[in-house]
Amino acid sequence: VNRPLAQTEIQRILALVPWVIAHPGTPKTDLAARFGVSLDQLDADLDLVLMIGVPPYSPGDYLDVETDDEDRVTIRLADYFRRPLRLTPAEGLALLAAGRALLGVPGSDPAGPLATALAKLEAALDLPDVVIEVGDPEHLAAAREAARCRERIEIEYWSAGRGELTTRRVDPAVVFFALGAWYLGAYCHRAEAERVFRVDRIRGLRPTGEHFAAGESEFDAAEVFNPSPDDPRVTLRLPPAAAWVAEAYPTEAVTERGDGILDVVLAVSEPAWLERLLLRLGPEAQVLRPAEWTGLGAEAATRVLARYRR
Amino acid sequence: VGRVTDNPTRVERVLNLLALLLDTSHPLTRDEIVGEVSGYPAQASAYRRAFERDKEILRSMGVPITVEQVGDTGESGYRVRPEDYYLPDLGLTAEETAALRVAVSAVALDHPAGEGALMKLGSRTAPGQAPIASLPLVPVLAPLFDAFRRRAVVTFTHRGRARTLESWGLTSQRGHWYVVGLDHDRGAIRAFRADRIEGDVAIGPPDAFTIPDDFRPELHIEDRAWMLGTGEPTTVQLVVDAGYTDWIGPELGDDATVEPRADGSTLVTLPVVDRSAFRSFALGFLDHAEVLGPADVRADIVEWLETIASGPAGPA
C-alpha cells in the first residue's frame, strides 16, 4: 500500500468536491488544470466521489456527480463536504511565509492583492504575523530590472574567493535569494561562461543599452548552488567537533571512521574557501585528497602567522 | 495513461469514514462505524488495525477527530465537528487568490504545505515558474507556529540543552528561521535558530501567556556567533586591509565601530563574548586582517595558527 499516494488523492478529492459545489458547471478541462491532474485522473477521482455516502446508504444518500454533454461537472448531496478542510499549521505558515517573503522583495506593492490576501488570511484564521527579512542590497533593483528586460550590464564585482575587484559585462538571467543572500546568475563575457555573483558584492552597475536575446543565457536557478562538475573534489577528515561541516555544506559523500570521525567529500571551487574552513576547524581537520592540497591549511596558517610576526 | 488511483478501496473507505464522522450528530463507537462503512475486513483484529490506520491518515492530514466517552461502558466515541473541520470562507477575490498562487510559486519552501494550502483554495503553483527565493521551512516550524498562534509554551532541545519558551514570535532573518520569546530558564528574551532544534517540539496548553503589544521578534536576533554566550564581552580591535571590507559584512551590529585609516585599511572595534567564534570570524579574512589587541586575544590567535602551521595533529 502506497500511503502517501492514497493521502494525496484523498486530499485532492476533499478540495475538489467543495470547489465544484461552489462552482457548479465547471468544465472538466478547467478542473483538471486547477487541481493539476490529467483528465483520466479527474475521471477516476469523480468515479470515487460517486462512491461516497452516509447511512443508510440508499441511492439518495450518495454524492451525485453530473456531467452534462459539454463536460461541465456538478456535484450534489454533499453537504458535509461543502467546505474544504481547514489549513494545517504548516499550510497556514507556508502561505504567510511565501507571501511575506515576496512582499519583502523590493518593488512589491505593499498595498496590493498579496498584502490584502494575507490580511484576510490572518484575520479569518486568527493567524499571527511572521516577519521575514530578505535584505535589499544596493544594486538588487537594477539587477532584477536588467534580468527582466534582458539588458546587458557592466558590473564592478568583488570576488571574495580571489580577493580582487573586476569589471565584467554580463547578461543577467536570474536574480535569486538563497542561503540568506541575493545572487545574480548571468552569462559573463569575461569568463565566457555562466557565473553566479553575490548581489551585495556588486560595487557598481551600469546598463549598457544592449539587449540580449532570450535563450542566449540558459540559466537554471535550481542549479545555481550545485557545484560545477569541474570543481575539484576534496576529501576532508573531520574530528567529532567539526562534524557540523557535513551538515552545513553540500557533501557528496560522508564516511564514518569510528569514534565520531568523519571523512567527507566536498566540491571546492576556490582554494581560499577551503583555507578559511581549515583555519576555522584547527589542526585536527585534515585534507586527505587531493595530494596537492594536503598542506593547504598549514600553508595558510603560516602565511597568516607571517603577518602577526612582522 | 491508465487509472492513477492508488488503492481505490482504501481511498473510498477513508472518504466514507470521514463523511460519516462529519455527518453524525453524536459520537460513534468503532464497532458502530465499522458496521456502517463498507470496506473494512470482517475479522475483529484486522478491522481494528484498519480503523486505526484510517484514523491516523485523517489526523495526519489535519482532520480534527474528537474522542468522547459514550454509553455506560465508557467506550470511545468518535466524530468530527463541522465547525472544527471547515475552512472558514476567507473572502478572497480571484486577484488575491492569484497573488497567493504567485507567492507560493515564487518562494521555494522545500515543503508540500504551500501546495496543500493552495489546493484548498482551489489553486496550485504555476507550472514551470522558476522560484525567485528559497526559504526552506524546516519541520519544527509548523508546531512552533501553532504554539505561537495559540500562545502555548513550547519545550525543545536546542544545541543539546532543554529549553522552555513562551513563543512570542517567529521570524526569518538572512535566510534563517528563529523562534523568539521568553526563555523560562533564563528569565529573559532569547532567540533560537529553528534548524538547530533537535527532535520534536512539545506544545503546552493554549493561552498560557500574553505577548507584549510592541514586541518585535526581529530585534532580538543575535546572529553574531561571537556575541553568543554569557560571559563579559571583551573589546577587540581588528584591522582589515583596504579592499577587503566587503568581507566584514552587514552583521557587525550597532555596538561595533568601523573607522577608515589613512593607509586605506579599516579598524574595526567590536565586543566579543565567545573568543573561538571571533577567531573563526577573524581568520575568515586569511592574511588580509590582523587582531591588534587586546594582547591575550592576539596571543590566542597566534597560538592557534602555530598548531595548524606545524602540520596535522595525528598520524596521517
mmCIF file with all atom_site columns, N, CA, C and O in Angstrom, chain A residues 2 9 33-34 40-41 53 80 83-84 86 91 116 120 131 133 158 160 177 203 276 279 307-309, chain B residues 1 4 6 16 85-87 91 96 120 122 124 132 134 171-172 243 246-247 284 287 290-291 298 304 306:
data_model
loop_
_atom_site.group_PDB
_atom_site.id
_atom_site.type_symbol
_atom_site.label_atom_id
_atom_site.label_alt_id
_atom_site.label_comp_id
_atom_site.label_asym_id
_atom_site.label_entity_id
_atom_site.label_seq_id
_atom_site.pdbx_PDB_ins_code
_atom_site.Cartn_x
_atom_site.Cartn_y
_atom_site.Cartn_z
_atom_site.occupancy
_atom_site.B_iso_or_equiv
_atom_site.pdbx_formal_charge
_atom_site.auth_seq_id
_atom_site.auth_comp_id
_atom_site.auth_asym_id
_atom_site.auth_atom_id
_atom_site.pdbx_PDB_model_num
ATOM 1   N N  . ASN A 1 2   ? 0.680   2.077  -0.992  1.00 0.00 ? 2   ASN A N  1
ATOM 2   C CA . ASN A 1 2   ? 1.455   3.307  -1.057  1.00 0.00 ? 2   ASN A CA 1
ATOM 3   C C  . ASN A 1 2   ? 0.652   4.416  -0.401  1.00 0.00 ? 2   ASN A C  1
ATOM 4   O O  . ASN A 1 2   ? -0.196  5.057  -0.992  1.00 0.00 ? 2   ASN A O  1
ATOM 5   N N  . GLU A 1 9   ? -4.532  11.630 -2.970  1.00 0.00 ? 9   GLU A N  1
ATOM 6   C CA . GLU A 1 9   ? -5.817  11.566 -3.658  1.00 0.00 ? 9   GLU A CA 1
ATOM 7   C C  . GLU A 1 9   ? -6.963  11.976 -2.729  1.00 0.00 ? 9   GLU A C  1
ATOM 8   O O  . GLU A 1 9   ? -7.870  12.697 -3.141  1.00 0.00 ? 9   GLU A O  1
ATOM 9   N N  . ALA A 1 33  ? -6.989  21.245 -14.865 1.00 0.00 ? 33  ALA A N  1
ATOM 10  C CA . ALA A 1 33  ? -5.886  22.210 -14.806 1.00 0.00 ? 33  ALA A CA 1
ATOM 11  C C  . ALA A 1 33  ? -5.754  22.791 -13.400 1.00 0.00 ? 33  ALA A C  1
ATOM 12  O O  . ALA A 1 33  ? -4.662  22.927 -12.857 1.00 0.00 ? 33  ALA A O  1
ATOM 13  N N  . ARG A 1 34  ? -6.905  23.125 -12.812 1.00 0.00 ? 34  ARG A N  1
ATOM 14  C CA . ARG A 1 34  ? -6.899  23.756 -11.486 1.00 0.00 ? 34  ARG A CA 1
ATOM 15  C C  . ARG A 1 34  ? -6.295  22.844 -10.429 1.00 0.00 ? 34  ARG A C  1
ATOM 16  O O  . ARG A 1 34  ? -5.597  23.294 -9.529  1.00 0.00 ? 34  ARG A O  1
ATOM 17  N N  . ASP A 1 40  ? -7.882  11.799 -17.263 1.00 0.00 ? 40  ASP A N  1
ATOM 18  C CA . ASP A 1 40  ? -8.106  10.429 -16.785 1.00 0.00 ? 40  ASP A CA 1
ATOM 19  C C  . ASP A 1 40  ? -8.159  10.382 -15.274 1.00 0.00 ? 40  ASP A C  1
ATOM 20  O O  . ASP A 1 40  ? -9.000  9.710  -14.673 1.00 0.00 ? 40  ASP A O  1
ATOM 21  N N  . GLN A 1 41  ? -7.212  11.092 -14.646 1.00 0.00 ? 41  GLN A N  1
ATOM 22  C CA . GLN A 1 41  ? -7.176  11.099 -13.187 1.00 0.00 ? 41  GLN A CA 1
ATOM 23  C C  . GLN A 1 41  ? -8.423  11.793 -12.644 1.00 0.00 ? 41  GLN A C  1
ATOM 24  O O  . GLN A 1 41  ? -8.998  11.348 -11.655 1.00 0.00 ? 41  GLN A O  1
ATOM 25  N N  . GLY A 1 53  ? -20.944 8.149  0.532   1.00 0.00 ? 53  GLY A N  1
ATOM 26  C CA . GLY A 1 53  ? -22.302 8.341  1.032   1.00 0.00 ? 53  GLY A CA 1
ATOM 27  C C  . GLY A 1 53  ? -22.340 8.223  2.540   1.00 0.00 ? 53  GLY A C  1
ATOM 28  O O  . GLY A 1 53  ? -21.297 8.070  3.191   1.00 0.00 ? 53  GLY A O  1
ATOM 29  N N  . TYR A 1 80  ? -21.966 17.687 3.736   1.00 0.00 ? 80  TYR A N  1
ATOM 30  C CA . TYR A 1 80  ? -20.868 17.578 4.725   1.00 0.00 ? 80  TYR A CA 1
ATOM 31  C C  . TYR A 1 80  ? -19.513 17.884 4.127   1.00 0.00 ? 80  TYR A C  1
ATOM 32  O O  . TYR A 1 80  ? -18.543 18.068 4.842   1.00 0.00 ? 80  TYR A O  1
ATOM 33  N N  . ARG A 1 83  ? -17.359 22.550 2.489   1.00 0.00 ? 83  ARG A N  1
ATOM 34  C CA . ARG A 1 83  ? -16.193 23.412 2.668   1.00 0.00 ? 83  ARG A CA 1
ATOM 35  C C  . ARG A 1 83  ? -14.938 22.551 2.662   1.00 0.00 ? 83  ARG A C  1
ATOM 36  O O  . ARG A 1 83  ? -14.969 21.388 3.071   1.00 0.00 ? 83  ARG A O  1
ATOM 37  N N  . PRO A 1 84  ? -13.801 23.113 2.229   1.00 0.00 ? 84  PRO A N  1
ATOM 38  C CA . PRO A 1 84  ? -12.554 22.354 2.333   1.00 0.00 ? 84  PRO A CA 1
ATOM 39  C C  . PRO A 1 84  ? -12.138 22.196 3.798   1.00 0.00 ? 84  PRO A C  1
ATOM 40  O O  . PRO A 1 84  ? -12.626 22.929 4.667   1.00 0.00 ? 84  PRO A O  1
ATOM 41  N N  . ARG A 1 86  ? -9.933  22.727 6.955   1.00 0.00 ? 86  ARG A N  1
ATOM 42  C CA . ARG A 1 86  ? -9.155  23.891 7.432   1.00 0.00 ? 86  ARG A CA 1
ATOM 43  C C  . ARG A 1 86  ? -7.668  23.708 7.115   1.00 0.00 ? 86  ARG A C  1
ATOM 44  O O  . ARG A 1 86  ? -7.204  22.586 6.915   1.00 0.00 ? 86  ARG A O  1
ATOM 45  N N  . GLU A 1 91  ? 0.394   24.580 6.640   1.00 0.00 ? 91  GLU A N  1
ATOM 46  C CA . GLU A 1 91  ? -0.173  25.232 5.450   1.00 0.00 ? 91  GLU A CA 1
ATOM 47  C C  . GLU A 1 91  ? -0.386  26.724 5.690   1.00 0.00 ? 91  GLU A C  1
ATOM 48  O O  . GLU A 1 91  ? -0.114  27.548 4.810   1.00 0.00 ? 91  GLU A O  1
ATOM 49  N N  . THR A 1 116 ? -3.412  42.330 0.786   1.00 0.00 ? 116 THR A N  1
ATOM 50  C CA . THR A 1 116 ? -4.786  42.222 1.289   1.00 0.00 ? 116 THR A CA 1
ATOM 51  C C  . THR A 1 116 ? -5.161  40.751 1.498   1.00 0.00 ? 116 THR A C  1
ATOM 52  O O  . THR A 1 116 ? -5.876  40.420 2.435   1.00 0.00 ? 116 THR A O  1
ATOM 53  N N  . LYS A 1 120 ? -6.483  39.179 5.052   1.00 0.00 ? 120 LYS A N  1
ATOM 54  C CA . LYS A 1 120 ? -7.726  38.402 5.196   1.00 0.00 ? 120 LYS A CA 1
ATOM 55  C C  . LYS A 1 120 ? -7.450  37.037 5.829   1.00 0.00 ? 120 LYS A C  1
ATOM 56  O O  . LYS A 1 120 ? -8.204  36.554 6.666   1.00 0.00 ? 120 LYS A O  1
ATOM 57  N N  . VAL A 1 131 ? 7.609   37.794 10.563  1.00 0.00 ? 131 VAL A N  1
ATOM 58  C CA . VAL A 1 131 ? 8.432   38.847 9.965   1.00 0.00 ? 131 VAL A CA 1
ATOM 59  C C  . VAL A 1 131 ? 9.532   38.185 9.144   1.00 0.00 ? 131 VAL A C  1
ATOM 60  O O  . VAL A 1 131 ? 10.281  37.356 9.662   1.00 0.00 ? 131 VAL A O  1
ATOM 61  N N  . GLU A 1 133 ? 12.712  38.899 6.568   1.00 0.00 ? 133 GLU A N  1
ATOM 62  C CA . GLU A 1 133 ? 13.648  39.907 6.078   1.00 0.00 ? 133 GLU A CA 1
ATOM 63  C C  . GLU A 1 133 ? 14.517  39.240 5.016   1.00 0.00 ? 133 GLU A C  1
ATOM 64  O O  . GLU A 1 133 ? 15.206  38.257 5.299   1.00 0.00 ? 133 GLU A O  1
ATOM 65  N N  . TRP A 1 158 ? 33.362  42.384 -6.659  1.00 0.00 ? 158 TRP A N  1
ATOM 66  C CA . TRP A 1 158 ? 34.383  41.991 -5.694  1.00 0.00 ? 158 TRP A CA 1
ATOM 67  C C  . TRP A 1 158 ? 34.335  40.478 -5.536  1.00 0.00 ? 158 TRP A C  1
ATOM 68  O O  . TRP A 1 158 ? 33.345  39.920 -5.074  1.00 0.00 ? 158 TRP A O  1
ATOM 69  N N  . ALA A 1 160 ? 35.224  37.430 -3.602  1.00 0.00 ? 160 ALA A N  1
ATOM 70  C CA . ALA A 1 160 ? 35.721  37.127 -2.263  1.00 0.00 ? 160 ALA A CA 1
ATOM 71  C C  . ALA A 1 160 ? 36.739  35.996 -2.306  1.00 0.00 ? 160 ALA A C  1
ATOM 72  O O  . ALA A 1 160 ? 37.714  35.986 -1.567  1.00 0.00 ? 160 ALA A O  1
ATOM 73  N N  . PHE A 1 177 ? 17.160  34.705 -4.351  1.00 0.00 ? 177 PHE A N  1
ATOM 74  C CA . PHE A 1 177 ? 17.521  34.759 -2.926  1.00 0.00 ? 177 PHE A CA 1
ATOM 75  C C  . PHE A 1 177 ? 17.673  33.342 -2.402  1.00 0.00 ? 177 PHE A C  1
ATOM 76  O O  . PHE A 1 177 ? 16.765  32.522 -2.537  1.00 0.00 ? 177 PHE A O  1
ATOM 77  N N  . ARG A 1 203 ? 29.868  46.234 -6.706  1.00 0.00 ? 203 ARG A N  1
ATOM 78  C CA . ARG A 1 203 ? 30.222  47.584 -6.233  1.00 0.00 ? 203 ARG A CA 1
ATOM 79  C C  . ARG A 1 203 ? 29.657  48.661 -7.145  1.00 0.00 ? 203 ARG A C  1
ATOM 80  O O  . ARG A 1 203 ? 29.440  49.782 -6.720  1.00 0.00 ? 203 ARG A O  1
ATOM 81  N N  . ARG A 1 276 ? 39.989  29.041 4.509   1.00 0.00 ? 276 ARG A N  1
ATOM 82  C CA . ARG A 1 276 ? 39.249  29.641 5.623   1.00 0.00 ? 276 ARG A CA 1
ATOM 83  C C  . ARG A 1 276 ? 38.606  28.573 6.491   1.00 0.00 ? 276 ARG A C  1
ATOM 84  O O  . ARG A 1 276 ? 38.626  28.653 7.713   1.00 0.00 ? 276 ARG A O  1
ATOM 85  N N  . LEU A 1 279 ? 41.355  26.880 8.623   1.00 0.00 ? 279 LEU A N  1
ATOM 86  C CA . LEU A 1 279 ? 41.827  27.715 9.736   1.00 0.00 ? 279 LEU A CA 1
ATOM 87  C C  . LEU A 1 279 ? 40.785  27.754 10.841  1.00 0.00 ? 279 LEU A C  1
ATOM 88  O O  . LEU A 1 279 ? 41.102  27.850 12.015  1.00 0.00 ? 279 LEU A O  1
ATOM 89  N N  . ARG A 1 307 ? 52.186  37.527 9.044   1.00 0.00 ? 307 ARG A N  1
ATOM 90  C CA . ARG A 1 307 ? 51.674  38.869 9.249   1.00 0.00 ? 307 ARG A CA 1
ATOM 91  C C  . ARG A 1 307 ? 51.738  39.270 10.716  1.00 0.00 ? 307 ARG A C  1
ATOM 92  O O  . ARG A 1 307 ? 52.038  40.421 11.048  1.00 0.00 ? 307 ARG A O  1
ATOM 93  N N  . TYR A 1 308 ? 51.458  38.316 11.597  1.00 0.00 ? 308 TYR A N  1
ATOM 94  C CA . TYR A 1 308 ? 51.486  38.627 13.031  1.00 0.00 ? 308 TYR A CA 1
ATOM 95  C C  . TYR A 1 308 ? 52.913  38.787 13.539  1.00 0.00 ? 308 TYR A C  1
ATOM 96  O O  . TYR A 1 308 ? 53.144  39.348 14.588  1.00 0.00 ? 308 TYR A O  1
ATOM 97  N N  . ARG A 1 309 ? 53.903  38.249 12.792  1.00 0.00 ? 309 ARG A N  1
ATOM 98  C CA . ARG A 1 309 ? 55.277  38.273 13.285  1.00 0.00 ? 309 ARG A CA 1
ATOM 99  C C  . ARG A 1 309 ? 56.109  39.381 12.675  1.00 0.00 ? 309 ARG A C  1
ATOM 100 O O  . ARG A 1 309 ? 57.259  39.551 13.043  1.00 0.00 ? 309 ARG A O  1
ATOM 101 N N  . VAL B 2 1   ? -2.123  6.359  -20.760 1.00 0.00 ? 1   VAL B N  1
ATOM 102 C CA . VAL B 2 1   ? -2.212  6.715  -19.332 1.00 0.00 ? 1   VAL B CA 1
ATOM 103 C C  . VAL B 2 1   ? -3.443  6.034  -18.744 1.00 0.00 ? 1   VAL B C  1
ATOM 104 O O  . VAL B 2 1   ? -4.561  6.289  -19.157 1.00 0.00 ? 1   VAL B O  1
ATOM 105 N N  . VAL B 2 4   ? -4.978  6.242  -12.327 1.00 0.00 ? 4   VAL B N  1
ATOM 106 C CA . VAL B 2 4   ? -3.841  6.575  -11.473 1.00 0.00 ? 4   VAL B CA 1
ATOM 107 C C  . VAL B 2 4   ? -4.184  6.376  -10.001 1.00 0.00 ? 4   VAL B C  1
ATOM 108 O O  . VAL B 2 4   ? -3.389  6.648  -9.128  1.00 0.00 ? 4   VAL B O  1
ATOM 109 N N  . ASP B 2 6   ? -4.469  4.985  -6.546  1.00 0.00 ? 6   ASP B N  1
ATOM 110 C CA . ASP B 2 6   ? -3.728  4.025  -5.769  1.00 0.00 ? 6   ASP B CA 1
ATOM 111 C C  . ASP B 2 6   ? -4.659  3.473  -4.705  1.00 0.00 ? 6   ASP B C  1
ATOM 112 O O  . ASP B 2 6   ? -5.212  4.221  -3.917  1.00 0.00 ? 6   ASP B O  1
ATOM 113 N N  . ASN B 2 16  ? -15.485 7.678  3.032   1.00 0.00 ? 16  ASN B N  1
ATOM 114 C CA . ASN B 2 16  ? -16.778 7.348  3.639   1.00 0.00 ? 16  ASN B CA 1
ATOM 115 C C  . ASN B 2 16  ? -16.723 7.450  5.159   1.00 0.00 ? 16  ASN B C  1
ATOM 116 O O  . ASN B 2 16  ? -17.695 7.855  5.800   1.00 0.00 ? 16  ASN B O  1
ATOM 117 N N  . TYR B 2 85  ? -13.767 21.363 11.466  1.00 0.00 ? 85  TYR B N  1
ATOM 118 C CA . TYR B 2 85  ? -13.250 20.842 10.198  1.00 0.00 ? 85  TYR B CA 1
ATOM 119 C C  . TYR B 2 85  ? -13.192 21.905 9.110   1.00 0.00 ? 85  TYR B C  1
ATOM 120 O O  . TYR B 2 85  ? -12.206 22.006 8.383   1.00 0.00 ? 85  TYR B O  1
ATOM 121 N N  . TYR B 2 86  ? -14.247 22.698 8.997   1.00 0.00 ? 86  TYR B N  1
ATOM 122 C CA . TYR B 2 86  ? -14.378 23.554 7.817   1.00 0.00 ? 86  TYR B CA 1
ATOM 123 C C  . TYR B 2 86  ? -13.428 24.731 7.823   1.00 0.00 ? 86  TYR B C  1
ATOM 124 O O  . TYR B 2 86  ? -13.271 25.427 8.826   1.00 0.00 ? 86  TYR B O  1
ATOM 125 N N  . LEU B 2 87  ? -12.833 24.962 6.678   1.00 0.00 ? 87  LEU B N  1
ATOM 126 C CA . LEU B 2 87  ? -12.066 26.188 6.456   1.00 0.00 ? 87  LEU B CA 1
ATOM 127 C C  . LEU B 2 87  ? -13.071 27.323 6.332   1.00 0.00 ? 87  LEU B C  1
ATOM 128 O O  . LEU B 2 87  ? -13.963 27.262 5.487   1.00 0.00 ? 87  LEU B O  1
ATOM 129 N N  . GLY B 2 91  ? -13.012 34.917 1.976   1.00 0.00 ? 91  GLY B N  1
ATOM 130 C CA . GLY B 2 91  ? -13.462 36.109 1.259   1.00 0.00 ? 91  GLY B CA 1
ATOM 131 C C  . GLY B 2 91  ? -12.426 36.640 0.289   1.00 0.00 ? 91  GLY B C  1
ATOM 132 O O  . GLY B 2 91  ? -12.373 37.841 0.023   1.00 0.00 ? 91  GLY B O  1
ATOM 133 N N  . GLU B 2 96  ? -6.733  38.107 -5.393  1.00 0.00 ? 96  GLU B N  1
ATOM 134 C CA . GLU B 2 96  ? -5.980  37.786 -4.180  1.00 0.00 ? 96  GLU B CA 1
ATOM 135 C C  . GLU B 2 96  ? -5.538  36.325 -4.175  1.00 0.00 ? 96  GLU B C  1
ATOM 136 O O  . GLU B 2 96  ? -4.415  36.005 -3.774  1.00 0.00 ? 96  GLU B O  1
ATOM 137 N N  . LYS B 2 120 ? -6.557  23.760 -1.284  1.00 0.00 ? 120 LYS B N  1
ATOM 138 C CA . LYS B 2 120 ? -7.780  24.043 -0.533  1.00 0.00 ? 120 LYS B CA 1
ATOM 139 C C  . LYS B 2 120 ? -8.437  25.345 -0.984  1.00 0.00 ? 120 LYS B C  1
ATOM 140 O O  . LYS B 2 120 ? -9.621  25.555 -0.758  1.00 0.00 ? 120 LYS B O  1
ATOM 141 N N  . GLY B 2 122 ? -8.499  26.023 -4.087  1.00 0.00 ? 122 GLY B N  1
ATOM 142 C CA . GLY B 2 122 ? -8.848  25.757 -5.478  1.00 0.00 ? 122 GLY B CA 1
ATOM 143 C C  . GLY B 2 122 ? -7.811  26.278 -6.447  1.00 0.00 ? 122 GLY B C  1
ATOM 144 O O  . GLY B 2 122 ? -8.140  26.707 -7.550  1.00 0.00 ? 122 GLY B O  1
ATOM 145 N N  . ARG B 2 124 ? -3.228  26.095 -7.519  1.00 0.00 ? 124 ARG B N  1
ATOM 146 C CA . ARG B 2 124 ? -1.985  25.339 -7.387  1.00 0.00 ? 124 ARG B CA 1
ATOM 147 C C  . ARG B 2 124 ? -0.844  26.187 -7.927  1.00 0.00 ? 124 ARG B C  1
ATOM 148 O O  . ARG B 2 124 ? -1.082  27.206 -8.562  1.00 0.00 ? 124 ARG B O  1
ATOM 149 N N  . ILE B 2 132 ? 11.965  32.649 -7.211  1.00 0.00 ? 132 ILE B N  1
ATOM 150 C CA . ILE B 2 132 ? 12.985  33.689 -7.101  1.00 0.00 ? 132 ILE B CA 1
ATOM 151 C C  . ILE B 2 132 ? 13.615  33.699 -5.715  1.00 0.00 ? 132 ILE B C  1
ATOM 152 O O  . ILE B 2 132 ? 14.543  34.443 -5.471  1.00 0.00 ? 132 ILE B O  1
ATOM 153 N N  . SER B 2 134 ? 14.521  31.090 -2.111  1.00 0.00 ? 134 SER B N  1
ATOM 154 C CA . SER B 2 134 ? 14.488  29.802 -1.443  1.00 0.00 ? 134 SER B CA 1
ATOM 155 C C  . SER B 2 134 ? 14.466  30.058 0.060   1.00 0.00 ? 134 SER B C  1
ATOM 156 O O  . SER B 2 134 ? 15.345  30.742 0.584   1.00 0.00 ? 134 SER B O  1
ATOM 157 N N  . THR B 2 171 ? 10.362  34.485 13.096  1.00 0.00 ? 171 THR B N  1
ATOM 158 C CA . THR B 2 171 ? 10.880  35.405 12.092  1.00 0.00 ? 171 THR B CA 1
ATOM 159 C C  . THR B 2 171 ? 11.978  34.743 11.278  1.00 0.00 ? 171 THR B C  1
ATOM 160 O O  . THR B 2 171 ? 12.660  33.844 11.766  1.00 0.00 ? 171 THR B O  1
ATOM 161 N N  . SER B 2 172 ? 12.097  35.168 10.042  1.00 0.00 ? 172 SER B N  1
ATOM 162 C CA . SER B 2 172 ? 13.156  34.678 9.176   1.00 0.00 ? 172 SER B CA 1
ATOM 163 C C  . SER B 2 172 ? 14.067  35.851 8.849   1.00 0.00 ? 172 SER B C  1
ATOM 164 O O  . SER B 2 172 ? 13.616  36.857 8.298   1.00 0.00 ? 172 SER B O  1
ATOM 165 N N  . GLY B 2 243 ? 40.231  47.153 0.605   1.00 0.00 ? 243 GLY B N  1
ATOM 166 C CA . GLY B 2 243 ? 39.672  46.268 -0.417  1.00 0.00 ? 243 GLY B CA 1
ATOM 167 C C  . GLY B 2 243 ? 39.001  45.030 0.155   1.00 0.00 ? 243 GLY B C  1
ATOM 168 O O  . GLY B 2 243 ? 38.310  44.320 -0.569  1.00 0.00 ? 243 GLY B O  1
ATOM 169 N N  . ASP B 2 246 ? 34.477  44.392 2.291   1.00 0.00 ? 246 ASP B N  1
ATOM 170 C CA . ASP B 2 246 ? 33.234  43.699 1.935   1.00 0.00 ? 246 ASP B CA 1
ATOM 171 C C  . ASP B 2 246 ? 33.069  42.425 2.743   1.00 0.00 ? 246 ASP B C  1
ATOM 172 O O  . ASP B 2 246 ? 31.956  41.934 2.916   1.00 0.00 ? 246 ASP B O  1
ATOM 173 N N  . TRP B 2 247 ? 34.176  41.874 3.173   1.00 0.00 ? 247 TRP B N  1
ATOM 174 C CA . TRP B 2 247 ? 34.085  40.640 3.957   1.00 0.00 ? 247 TRP B CA 1
ATOM 175 C C  . TRP B 2 247 ? 33.570  40.889 5.359   1.00 0.00 ? 247 TRP B C  1
ATOM 176 O O  . TRP B 2 247 ? 33.233  39.969 6.076   1.00 0.00 ? 247 TRP B O  1
ATOM 177 N N  . GLY B 2 284 ? 38.588  34.283 8.878   1.00 0.00 ? 284 GLY B N  1
ATOM 178 C CA . GLY B 2 284 ? 37.886  34.310 7.601   1.00 0.00 ? 284 GLY B CA 1
ATOM 179 C C  . GLY B 2 284 ? 38.518  35.291 6.622   1.00 0.00 ? 284 GLY B C  1
ATOM 180 O O  . GLY B 2 284 ? 38.355  35.169 5.413   1.00 0.00 ? 284 GLY B O  1
ATOM 181 N N  . ASP B 2 287 ? 45.027  36.257 5.438   1.00 0.00 ? 287 ASP B N  1
ATOM 182 C CA . ASP B 2 287 ? 46.094  37.198 5.838   1.00 0.00 ? 287 ASP B CA 1
ATOM 183 C C  . ASP B 2 287 ? 45.751  38.645 5.485   1.00 0.00 ? 287 ASP B C  1
ATOM 184 O O  . ASP B 2 287 ? 46.649  39.478 5.394   1.00 0.00 ? 287 ASP B O  1
ATOM 185 N N  . GLU B 2 290 ? 44.179  41.494 10.807  1.00 0.00 ? 290 GLU B N  1
ATOM 186 C CA . GLU B 2 290 ? 45.056  41.184 11.935  1.00 0.00 ? 290 GLU B CA 1
ATOM 187 C C  . GLU B 2 290 ? 44.390  41.677 13.210  1.00 0.00 ? 290 GLU B C  1
ATOM 188 O O  . GLU B 2 290 ? 43.883  42.808 13.249  1.00 0.00 ? 290 GLU B O  1
ATOM 189 N N  . VAL B 2 291 ? 44.407  40.839 14.241  1.00 0.00 ? 291 VAL B N  1
ATOM 190 C CA . VAL B 2 291 ? 43.883  41.257 15.533  1.00 0.00 ? 291 VAL B CA 1
ATOM 191 C C  . VAL B 2 291 ? 44.966  42.085 16.214  1.00 0.00 ? 291 VAL B C  1
ATOM 192 O O  . VAL B 2 291 ? 46.074  41.599 16.438  1.00 0.00 ? 291 VAL B O  1
ATOM 193 N N  . ARG B 2 298 ? 45.040  38.345 20.869  1.00 0.00 ? 298 ARG B N  1
ATOM 194 C CA . ARG B 2 298 ? 46.016  38.210 19.793  1.00 0.00 ? 298 ARG B CA 1
ATOM 195 C C  . ARG B 2 298 ? 46.875  36.958 20.000  1.00 0.00 ? 298 ARG B C  1
ATOM 196 O O  . ARG B 2 298 ? 47.119  36.187 19.072  1.00 0.00 ? 298 ARG B O  1
ATOM 197 N N  . TRP B 2 304 ? 46.873  29.367 18.099  1.00 0.00 ? 304 TRP B N  1
ATOM 198 C CA . TRP B 2 304 ? 46.007  28.511 17.283  1.00 0.00 ? 304 TRP B CA 1
ATOM 199 C C  . TRP B 2 304 ? 46.635  28.289 15.903  1.00 0.00 ? 304 TRP B C  1
ATOM 200 O O  . TRP B 2 304 ? 46.706  27.167 15.411  1.00 0.00 ? 304 TRP B O  1
ATOM 201 N N  . GLU B 2 306 ? 49.756  28.535 15.097  1.00 0.00 ? 306 GLU B N  1
ATOM 202 C CA . GLU B 2 306 ? 51.002  27.753 15.196  1.00 0.00 ? 306 GLU B CA 1
ATOM 203 C C  . GLU B 2 306 ? 50.716  26.250 15.204  1.00 0.00 ? 306 GLU B C  1
ATOM 204 O O  . GLU B 2 306 ? 51.430  25.473 14.590  1.00 0.00 ? 306 GLU B O  1
#
